[in-house]
Amino acid sequence: MKGRKHLLGLEELGREQIEQILDAAQSFKEVLERSIPKVPTLRGKTVANLFFEPSTRTRISFELAEKRLSADTVNFTASGSSVSKGESLKDTARNIEAMQVDMIVVRHSASGAPHFLARSLDCSVINAGDGTHEHPTQGLLDVFTVREHKGKIEGLKVVIVGDIAHSRVAASNIWGLTKLGARVVVCGPRTLLPIGIERLGVEATSDLDKALEGADVVNVLRIQLERQKSGLFPSIREYSRCFGLTRERLSAAREDVLVMHPGPINRGVEISQDVADGPFSVILEQVTNGVAVRMAVLYLLSGSEVEPKPE
Amino acid sequence: MTYVEKAQIMDEQAMARAIARISHEIVERNQGTEHLVLVGIRRRGVPLARRIQQKLKQYEGADVPLGVLDITLYRDDLQQIGPAPVVHSSDLPFDITGKIVVLVDDVLYTGRTVRAALDALIDFGRPKAIQLAVLVDRGHRELPIRADFVGKNLPTSEKEVVKVSVTEEDGLDGVSIGEVIQD
């Protein structure tokens, strides 16, 4: 991660940099398994978590990762702050930076919000999900979980099912997985598959049963009910019938298939109860790994500040 | 930057003798090997600790547990050295609480690595005692730390570099002293 100050997306990372983060995360996972799961590495550093959109997993995961590294953390959520008084994103962030914050973790409903902050601030910016663009740490923890189970990424068939068009998780997964050599198939209703998605190096289909044939990994996305106001599919029931992952459907995949989900789960909609809690599910492992991966990202970005600035 | 060797300080045989003596001293100091555990500091402390473990087996017939400690996350210069160094895992497959821990490293210099190792160890438990074994003590301490077992005391200048090679990492055993020349 030499010279890198921000993590805005996996699109801009090379294979080597992604692997460096995954390797570091492996070591941080060992730290989390100790009886005192804390190291003094980021002592004296302050990290601000700016969440302009609701989040449980990601916010807690980042906060835990920061605390496990001994950083000081401040949390900011849009409700109950000056944002509700009409303060702009830039003003909010500059004010927080003026309090000597070293890193900012930002979640925002507008795609590109972290990039905008990275341009206008001096501190490091980590994207914790921006609009429909990317969610790089989720992509990294998904890739990490797959690599941990399969020992590699190269050559695996990974199926991503759901609302591909609106999913930042799908985007980050696609970048991460294809850069490491996986064969990625995206599957969903035609209305939720972006036109031209094949240009990212993936296959697209609306036939889930066909997509699942010989799959090593199935990553089920949440149907984002809050982004579904314009009738892109007829009903939840119909979606569930055509694209819900059930035990019967899963039998087409390899017998050591991994079932993943970024959470929160709509049980019985995109994934059936028995698959979500079944033997192939690594959904809770993803959550555990999330802390280790975020520690790795925080650690690797923290070392870049003394890089000489290009003249 | 290139390393120019000025003199060889220890060859394979001298290194083996030093490790044998350190192993005897460890047994003597602790009146046996009871409650003893060895912890090598990554990287070159690990193969040295493994050799001490073999010697203890040979002399006392005892299987002394061996752990590996990575101190990267405990360094006090992380903010000064630029890009974050590669972190490796520690592996201490036993509880150190109540044990006598012998920390093993290749070179004792400023003492900062040992300081970091002490902090790291204490996060794993509360040992009865921690002792330090090093192959080479080259002086120039910046912290009040000393070794309990020393292979060789080597007076050096701060410009010089002490290079320890071990077969497991470098293909041969030996200690040399040299200088790094800026190209």
Coordinates of C-alpha atoms in Angstrom, one line a residue:
Chain A
M1 CA 0.0 0.0 0.0
K2 CA 3.0 2.2 -0.5
G3 CA 2.0 5.8 -0.9
R4 CA -1.7 5.1 -0.6
K5 CA -3.6 7.4 1.7
H6 CA -7.2 6.6 1.0
L7 CA -9.3 3.5 0.3
L8 CA -12.1 4.7 -1.9
G9 CA -12.8 1.6 -4.0
L10 CA -11.3 -1.7 -5.1
E11 CA -11.4 -0.5 -8.7
E12 CA -8.3 1.5 -8.2
L13 CA -6.3 -1.2 -6.3
G14 CA -4.0 -3.7 -8.1
R15 CA -3.9 -7.4 -7.4
E16 CA -0.8 -7.1 -5.3
Q17 CA -2.3 -4.4 -3.1
I18 CA -5.5 -6.4 -2.5
E19 CA -3.4 -9.5 -1.6
Q20 CA -1.3 -7.3 0.8
I21 CA -4.5 -6.3 2.6
L22 CA -5.7 -9.9 2.8
D23 CA -2.3 -11.2 4.1
A24 CA -2.3 -8.5 6.8
A25 CA -5.9 -9.3 7.7
Q26 CA -4.8 -12.9 8.3
S27 CA -2.3 -11.6 11.0
F28 CA -4.9 -9.4 12.5
K29 CA -7.3 -12.3 12.8
E30 CA -4.7 -13.9 15.0
V31 CA -4.7 -10.8 17.2
L32 CA -8.5 -11.1 17.6
E33 CA -8.2 -14.7 18.8
R34 CA -5.9 -13.7 21.7
S35 CA -7.2 -13.4 25.3
I36 CA -6.4 -9.7 25.1
P37 CA -7.4 -8.9 21.5
K38 CA -5.9 -5.5 21.4
V39 CA -2.6 -4.0 20.1
P40 CA -1.1 -0.5 20.7
T41 CA -0.4 0.1 17.0
L42 CA -2.6 3.2 16.4
R43 CA -2.2 4.7 19.8
G44 CA -2.6 8.5 19.6
K45 CA -4.4 8.3 16.3
T46 CA -8.0 9.6 16.0
V47 CA -10.5 8.1 13.6
A48 CA -13.9 9.7 12.9
N49 CA -16.7 7.5 11.8
L50 CA -19.1 9.6 9.7
F51 CA -22.3 7.7 8.9
F52 CA -24.8 9.7 6.9
E53 CA -26.7 6.5 6.3
P54 CA -28.0 3.9 8.7
S55 CA -25.6 1.0 9.4
T56 CA -25.2 -1.6 12.1
R57 CA -22.6 -4.1 11.0
T58 CA -20.2 -1.8 9.2
R59 CA -20.2 0.9 11.8
I60 CA -19.7 -1.4 14.7
S61 CA -17.1 -3.4 12.8
F62 CA -15.1 -0.3 12.0
E63 CA -15.4 1.0 15.6
L64 CA -14.2 -2.4 17.0
A65 CA -11.3 -2.5 14.5
E66 CA -10.3 1.0 15.6
K67 CA -10.5 0.1 19.2
R68 CA -8.6 -3.2 18.8
L69 CA -5.8 -1.1 17.3
S70 CA -6.0 1.4 20.2
A71 CA -7.1 4.4 18.1
D72 CA -9.4 7.0 19.6
T73 CA -12.7 7.0 17.9
V74 CA -15.5 9.6 17.5
N75 CA -18.8 8.6 16.0
F76 CA -21.1 10.8 14.0
T77 CA -24.5 9.9 12.7
A78 CA -26.5 12.3 10.5
S79 CA -29.6 12.3 12.7
G80 CA -29.1 14.5 15.7
S81 CA -26.2 16.4 14.2
S82 CA -25.9 19.7 12.4
V83 CA -26.6 18.0 9.2
S84 CA -30.3 18.3 10.1
K85 CA -29.7 22.0 10.5
G86 CA -28.5 22.2 6.9
E87 CA -24.7 22.0 7.1
S88 CA -23.1 20.7 4.0
L89 CA -21.0 17.5 3.8
K90 CA -17.8 19.5 3.1
D91 CA -18.4 21.9 6.1
T92 CA -19.2 19.0 8.4
A93 CA -16.1 17.1 7.4
R94 CA -13.8 20.1 7.5
N95 CA -15.0 21.0 11.0
I96 CA -14.3 17.4 12.1
E97 CA -10.9 17.5 10.5
A98 CA -10.2 20.8 12.3
M99 CA -10.4 18.8 15.5
Q100 CA -7.1 17.0 14.5
V101 CA -8.6 13.8 13.2
D102 CA -6.2 11.5 11.4
M103 CA -8.6 9.3 9.4
I104 CA -12.2 9.6 8.4
V105 CA -14.5 6.6 7.7
V106 CA -17.4 7.7 5.7
R107 CA -20.8 6.1 4.7
H108 CA -23.0 8.3 2.4
S109 CA -26.0 7.8 0.2
A110 CA -24.3 9.8 -2.6
S111 CA -21.9 7.9 -4.8
G112 CA -18.6 9.7 -4.8
A113 CA -19.0 11.4 -1.5
P114 CA -15.8 9.9 -0.1
H115 CA -13.9 10.9 -3.2
F116 CA -15.1 14.5 -2.7
L117 CA -13.9 14.4 0.9
A118 CA -10.5 12.9 -0.1
R119 CA -10.0 15.8 -2.5
S120 CA -10.9 18.5 0.0
L121 CA -9.3 17.2 3.2
D122 CA -5.8 16.4 4.3
C123 CA -6.6 13.3 6.4
S124 CA -7.0 9.7 5.1
V125 CA -10.5 8.8 3.9
I126 CA -11.9 5.2 4.0
N127 CA -15.1 4.5 2.0
A128 CA -17.6 2.6 4.1
G129 CA -20.2 2.5 1.3
D130 CA -21.1 5.3 -1.0
G131 CA -24.5 5.2 -2.8
T132 CA -24.5 2.6 -5.5
H133 CA -20.8 2.9 -6.2
E134 CA -18.6 0.8 -3.9
H135 CA -18.2 -0.7 -0.5
P136 CA -14.6 -1.7 -0.6
T137 CA -14.1 -3.2 2.9
Q138 CA -17.2 -5.4 2.3
G139 CA -15.6 -6.6 -1.0
L140 CA -12.3 -7.3 0.8
L141 CA -13.9 -9.2 3.6
D142 CA -15.9 -11.3 1.2
V143 CA -12.8 -12.1 -0.8
F144 CA -10.9 -12.8 2.4
T145 CA -13.6 -15.3 3.6
V146 CA -13.6 -17.1 0.3
R147 CA -9.8 -17.3 0.2
E148 CA -9.7 -18.6 3.8
H149 CA -12.0 -21.5 2.9
K150 CA -10.8 -22.3 -0.6
G151 CA -7.2 -21.4 -0.2
K152 CA -7.3 -19.3 -3.5
I153 CA -9.5 -17.1 -5.6
E154 CA -8.0 -17.9 -9.0
G155 CA -10.3 -20.1 -11.1
L156 CA -13.3 -20.2 -8.7
K157 CA -16.8 -19.7 -10.0
V158 CA -18.6 -17.0 -7.9
V159 CA -22.2 -16.2 -8.4
I160 CA -23.6 -12.9 -7.2
V161 CA -27.4 -12.9 -7.0
G162 CA -29.7 -10.0 -6.5
D163 CA -30.0 -6.3 -7.3
I164 CA -26.7 -5.9 -9.2
A165 CA -27.6 -2.4 -10.5
H166 CA -28.0 -0.8 -7.1
S167 CA -25.5 -2.8 -5.1
R168 CA -22.2 -1.3 -4.1
V169 CA -21.4 -4.7 -2.5
A170 CA -21.7 -6.3 -5.9
A171 CA -19.5 -3.7 -7.5
S172 CA -16.7 -4.1 -5.0
N173 CA -16.9 -7.9 -5.1
I174 CA -16.7 -7.8 -8.9
W175 CA -13.6 -5.7 -8.8
G176 CA -11.9 -7.7 -6.1
L177 CA -12.8 -11.1 -7.4
T178 CA -12.0 -10.4 -11.1
K179 CA -8.6 -8.9 -10.2
L180 CA -7.7 -12.0 -8.3
G181 CA -8.8 -14.2 -11.3
A182 CA -12.2 -15.6 -10.3
R183 CA -14.9 -16.3 -12.8
V184 CA -17.8 -14.1 -11.7
V185 CA -21.4 -14.6 -12.8
V186 CA -24.0 -12.0 -11.9
C187 CA -27.6 -13.0 -11.7
G188 CA -30.8 -11.0 -11.2
P189 CA -34.0 -9.7 -12.9
R190 CA -33.2 -8.0 -16.2
T191 CA -34.3 -4.7 -14.7
L192 CA -31.7 -5.0 -12.0
L193 CA -28.8 -6.0 -14.3
P194 CA -27.0 -2.9 -15.6
I195 CA -26.6 -2.9 -19.4
G196 CA -23.0 -3.5 -20.4
I197 CA -22.0 -5.1 -17.1
E198 CA -20.0 -7.7 -19.1
R199 CA -17.4 -5.0 -19.7
L200 CA -16.3 -5.5 -16.1
G201 CA -15.3 -9.0 -17.1
V202 CA -18.3 -10.9 -15.7
E203 CA -21.1 -13.0 -17.2
A204 CA -24.7 -11.9 -16.7
T205 CA -27.8 -14.1 -16.6
S206 CA -31.4 -14.1 -15.3
D207 CA -31.5 -17.8 -14.9
L208 CA -30.4 -18.6 -11.4
D209 CA -30.5 -22.4 -11.8
K210 CA -28.1 -22.2 -14.7
A211 CA -25.9 -19.7 -12.9
L212 CA -25.6 -22.0 -9.9
E213 CA -24.3 -25.0 -11.9
G214 CA -20.9 -25.9 -10.5
A215 CA -20.6 -22.7 -8.4
D216 CA -17.9 -22.6 -5.7
V217 CA -19.4 -19.5 -4.0
V218 CA -22.9 -17.9 -4.0
N219 CA -23.0 -14.4 -2.7
V220 CA -26.7 -13.4 -2.1
L221 CA -27.4 -9.7 -2.0
R222 CA -30.1 -8.1 0.1
I223 CA -33.1 -6.8 -1.8
Q224 CA -32.8 -3.2 -0.8
L225 CA -36.4 -2.4 -0.2
E226 CA -35.5 1.2 0.5
R227 CA -34.2 1.6 -3.0
Q228 CA -37.2 -0.2 -4.6
K229 CA -39.8 2.4 -5.2
S230 CA -40.0 2.5 -8.9
G231 CA -41.4 -1.0 -9.6
L232 CA -38.3 -2.7 -11.0
F233 CA -39.8 -6.1 -10.2
P234 CA -43.5 -6.9 -9.7
S235 CA -43.6 -8.2 -6.2
I236 CA -41.4 -9.5 -3.4
R237 CA -43.1 -12.9 -3.7
E238 CA -42.3 -13.1 -7.4
Y239 CA -38.7 -12.1 -6.7
S240 CA -38.4 -14.7 -4.1
R241 CA -39.8 -17.4 -6.4
C242 CA -37.4 -16.6 -9.2
F243 CA -34.3 -15.5 -7.4
G244 CA -34.6 -16.7 -3.8
L245 CA -31.8 -19.1 -2.8
T246 CA -33.3 -22.4 -1.5
R247 CA -31.8 -25.7 -0.5
E248 CA -33.2 -27.3 -3.7
R249 CA -31.7 -24.7 -5.9
L250 CA -28.4 -24.9 -4.1
S251 CA -28.0 -28.6 -5.0
A252 CA -26.9 -27.5 -8.5
A253 CA -23.8 -25.9 -7.0
R254 CA -20.6 -27.8 -6.0
E255 CA -20.9 -29.8 -2.8
D256 CA -18.5 -27.6 -1.0
V257 CA -20.2 -24.4 -2.0
L258 CA -20.0 -21.4 0.3
V259 CA -23.1 -19.3 0.8
M260 CA -22.5 -15.6 1.7
H261 CA -24.7 -12.6 2.4
P262 CA -23.5 -9.1 3.3
G263 CA -26.5 -8.6 5.7
P264 CA -29.0 -7.6 6.9
I265 CA -30.9 -10.7 5.7
N266 CA -34.5 -10.6 4.6
R267 CA -35.2 -14.2 5.6
G268 CA -37.5 -15.9 3.2
V269 CA -37.0 -13.3 0.5
E270 CA -33.6 -13.5 -1.1
I271 CA -32.5 -16.5 0.9
S272 CA -34.5 -19.3 2.7
Q273 CA -34.2 -19.8 6.4
D274 CA -32.6 -23.2 6.1
V275 CA -29.9 -22.0 3.7
A276 CA -29.1 -18.9 5.8
D277 CA -28.5 -21.1 8.8
G278 CA -27.4 -24.2 7.0
P279 CA -24.0 -25.9 6.8
F280 CA -22.8 -24.0 3.7
S281 CA -23.4 -20.6 5.2
V282 CA -20.4 -18.5 6.2
I283 CA -22.5 -15.4 6.9
L284 CA -21.4 -15.0 10.5
E285 CA -17.8 -15.7 9.6
Q286 CA -18.0 -12.8 7.2
V287 CA -18.9 -10.6 10.1
T288 CA -16.0 -11.8 12.2
N289 CA -13.5 -11.4 9.3
G290 CA -14.8 -7.9 8.7
V291 CA -13.1 -6.7 11.9
A292 CA -9.8 -8.2 10.9
V293 CA -10.0 -6.8 7.3
R294 CA -10.8 -3.3 8.6
M295 CA -7.9 -3.5 11.0
A296 CA -5.6 -4.3 8.1
V297 CA -6.9 -1.4 6.1
L298 CA -6.6 1.1 9.0
Y299 CA -3.1 -0.2 9.7
L300 CA -1.9 -0.1 6.1
L301 CA -3.3 3.4 5.4
S302 CA -1.9 4.8 8.7
G303 CA 1.7 4.3 7.5
S304 CA 1.5 6.4 4.4
E305 CA 1.6 9.8 6.0
V306 CA 5.3 10.3 5.9
E307 CA 5.6 9.5 2.2
P308 CA 7.3 12.4 0.6
K309 CA 4.8 14.5 -1.3
P310 CA 5.4 14.5 -5.1
E311 CA 7.0 17.8 -6.2
Chain B
M1 CA 22.5 0.7 -0.6
T2 CA 24.9 -2.1 -0.5
Y3 CA 26.3 -4.1 2.5
V4 CA 30.0 -4.4 2.5
E5 CA 31.4 -7.0 4.9
K6 CA 34.4 -6.0 7.0
A7 CA 35.0 -9.1 9.1
Q8 CA 33.5 -12.4 9.9
I9 CA 32.8 -12.6 13.6
M10 CA 31.4 -16.1 14.0
D11 CA 31.4 -19.1 11.7
E12 CA 29.1 -22.1 11.8
Q13 CA 31.1 -23.8 14.5
A14 CA 31.4 -20.8 16.8
M15 CA 27.6 -20.2 16.5
A16 CA 26.9 -23.8 17.4
R17 CA 29.2 -23.5 20.4
A18 CA 27.6 -20.3 21.6
I19 CA 24.1 -21.8 21.3
A20 CA 25.2 -24.9 23.2
R21 CA 26.6 -22.7 26.0
I22 CA 23.5 -20.5 26.2
S23 CA 21.4 -23.7 26.4
H24 CA 23.5 -24.9 29.3
E25 CA 23.3 -21.5 31.0
I26 CA 19.5 -21.5 30.7
V27 CA 19.3 -24.9 32.4
E28 CA 21.8 -23.9 35.1
R29 CA 20.0 -20.6 35.9
N30 CA 16.6 -22.1 36.1
Q31 CA 17.7 -25.4 37.8
G32 CA 16.2 -27.5 35.1
T33 CA 13.6 -26.9 32.4
E34 CA 10.5 -27.0 34.5
H35 CA 8.0 -24.2 33.7
L36 CA 10.3 -23.1 30.9
V37 CA 9.0 -21.9 27.5
L38 CA 11.0 -20.5 24.6
V39 CA 9.7 -17.6 22.5
G40 CA 11.6 -16.6 19.3
I41 CA 11.3 -13.0 18.0
R42 CA 10.5 -13.1 14.3
R43 CA 12.4 -13.6 12.1
R44 CA 15.9 -14.7 13.1
G45 CA 15.1 -15.3 16.7
V46 CA 12.8 -18.2 15.7
P47 CA 15.4 -20.5 14.2
L48 CA 17.8 -19.7 17.1
A49 CA 15.1 -20.6 19.6
R50 CA 14.4 -23.8 17.8
R51 CA 18.1 -24.8 18.1
I52 CA 18.1 -24.0 21.8
Q53 CA 15.0 -26.2 22.1
Q54 CA 16.8 -29.1 20.4
K55 CA 19.8 -28.6 22.8
L56 CA 17.6 -28.7 25.8
K57 CA 16.0 -31.9 24.6
Q58 CA 19.5 -33.3 24.0
Y59 CA 20.9 -32.3 27.5
E60 CA 17.8 -32.6 29.7
G61 CA 15.5 -34.9 27.7
A62 CA 12.8 -32.2 28.1
D63 CA 10.3 -31.0 25.5
V64 CA 10.3 -27.2 26.1
P65 CA 7.4 -25.5 24.2
L66 CA 8.4 -23.0 21.5
G67 CA 6.4 -20.0 20.4
V68 CA 6.8 -17.3 17.8
L69 CA 6.4 -13.6 18.4
D70 CA 5.8 -10.9 15.8
I71 CA 6.4 -7.4 17.3
T72 CA 5.5 -5.2 14.3
L73 CA 2.2 -4.0 15.9
Y74 CA 4.1 -3.0 19.1
R75 CA 6.9 -1.0 17.4
D76 CA 7.3 2.6 18.7
D77 CA 8.5 3.9 15.3
L78 CA 5.5 3.0 13.2
Q79 CA 4.7 6.7 12.6
Q80 CA 8.3 7.4 11.5
I81 CA 9.2 4.7 9.1
G82 CA 6.8 5.4 6.3
P83 CA 4.8 2.7 4.6
A84 CA 3.4 0.3 7.2
P85 CA 5.7 -2.8 7.5
V86 CA 4.3 -6.2 6.8
V87 CA 2.6 -7.8 9.8
H88 CA 3.1 -11.5 10.5
S89 CA 1.2 -13.6 13.0
S90 CA 2.4 -14.5 16.4
D91 CA 2.0 -18.1 17.4
L92 CA 2.1 -18.9 21.1
P93 CA 0.2 -22.3 21.3
F94 CA 0.4 -22.4 25.1
D95 CA -0.5 -20.2 28.1
I96 CA 2.5 -18.2 29.3
T97 CA 0.9 -17.4 32.7
G98 CA 3.1 -18.6 35.5
K99 CA 5.8 -19.7 33.1
I100 CA 9.5 -18.7 32.8
V101 CA 9.7 -17.2 29.3
V102 CA 13.1 -17.1 27.6
L103 CA 12.9 -14.6 24.8
V104 CA 15.3 -15.3 22.0
D105 CA 16.6 -12.8 19.4
D106 CA 19.6 -12.6 17.1
V107 CA 21.0 -9.1 17.9
L108 CA 20.5 -6.9 20.9
Y109 CA 21.1 -3.3 19.9
T110 CA 19.0 -0.3 21.0
G111 CA 16.7 -2.5 23.1
R112 CA 13.6 -1.2 21.4
T113 CA 12.7 -4.6 19.8
V114 CA 12.9 -6.2 23.2
R115 CA 10.7 -3.5 24.8
A116 CA 8.1 -4.2 22.1
A117 CA 8.4 -7.9 22.7
L118 CA 7.9 -7.4 26.4
D119 CA 4.7 -5.5 25.8
A120 CA 3.5 -8.1 23.3
L121 CA 4.2 -10.9 25.7
I122 CA 2.3 -9.3 28.6
D123 CA -0.8 -9.1 26.4
F124 CA -0.7 -12.9 26.2
G125 CA -0.5 -13.5 29.9
R126 CA 1.4 -13.0 33.1
P127 CA 4.6 -15.0 33.1
K128 CA 6.5 -15.7 36.3
A129 CA 9.6 -14.3 34.7
I130 CA 11.0 -13.2 31.4
Q131 CA 14.6 -13.8 30.5
L132 CA 16.5 -12.7 27.4
A133 CA 18.9 -14.7 25.2
V134 CA 20.7 -13.1 22.3
L135 CA 23.3 -14.4 19.9
V136 CA 25.1 -11.0 19.7
D137 CA 25.0 -8.0 22.1
R138 CA 26.4 -5.1 20.1
G139 CA 25.9 -2.3 22.7
H140 CA 24.4 1.2 22.1
R141 CA 21.3 0.6 24.3
E142 CA 18.7 3.3 24.3
L143 CA 16.6 1.7 27.0
P144 CA 17.4 0.1 30.4
I145 CA 17.4 -3.5 29.1
R146 CA 20.1 -6.2 29.3
A147 CA 20.4 -9.8 28.2
D148 CA 20.5 -12.7 30.6
F149 CA 22.3 -15.0 28.1
V150 CA 24.7 -13.7 25.5
G151 CA 26.5 -15.6 22.7
K152 CA 29.0 -12.9 22.0
N153 CA 29.6 -9.3 23.2
L154 CA 30.6 -7.3 20.2
P155 CA 31.7 -3.7 20.5
T156 CA 30.6 -1.8 17.4
S157 CA 30.2 1.7 16.2
E158 CA 26.7 3.0 15.3
K159 CA 27.6 3.2 11.6
E160 CA 28.3 -0.5 11.5
V161 CA 25.8 -3.3 10.7
V162 CA 25.8 -6.7 12.4
K163 CA 24.5 -9.4 10.1
V164 CA 23.4 -12.7 11.5
S165 CA 22.8 -15.5 9.0
V166 CA 21.0 -18.7 9.8
T167 CA 20.7 -21.7 7.5
E168 CA 16.9 -21.7 7.7
E169 CA 16.6 -18.2 6.3
D170 CA 19.8 -17.4 4.6
G171 CA 21.3 -20.7 3.6
L172 CA 24.3 -20.6 5.9
D173 CA 25.2 -19.9 9.6
G174 CA 27.5 -17.0 10.6
V175 CA 27.8 -13.6 12.0
S176 CA 29.6 -10.8 10.2
I177 CA 30.1 -7.1 10.7
G178 CA 30.1 -4.6 7.9
E179 CA 28.9 -1.2 6.7
V180 CA 26.1 -0.1 4.5
I181 CA 27.4 2.2 1.7
Q182 CA 25.0 4.6 0.1
D183 CA 25.2 4.2 -3.7

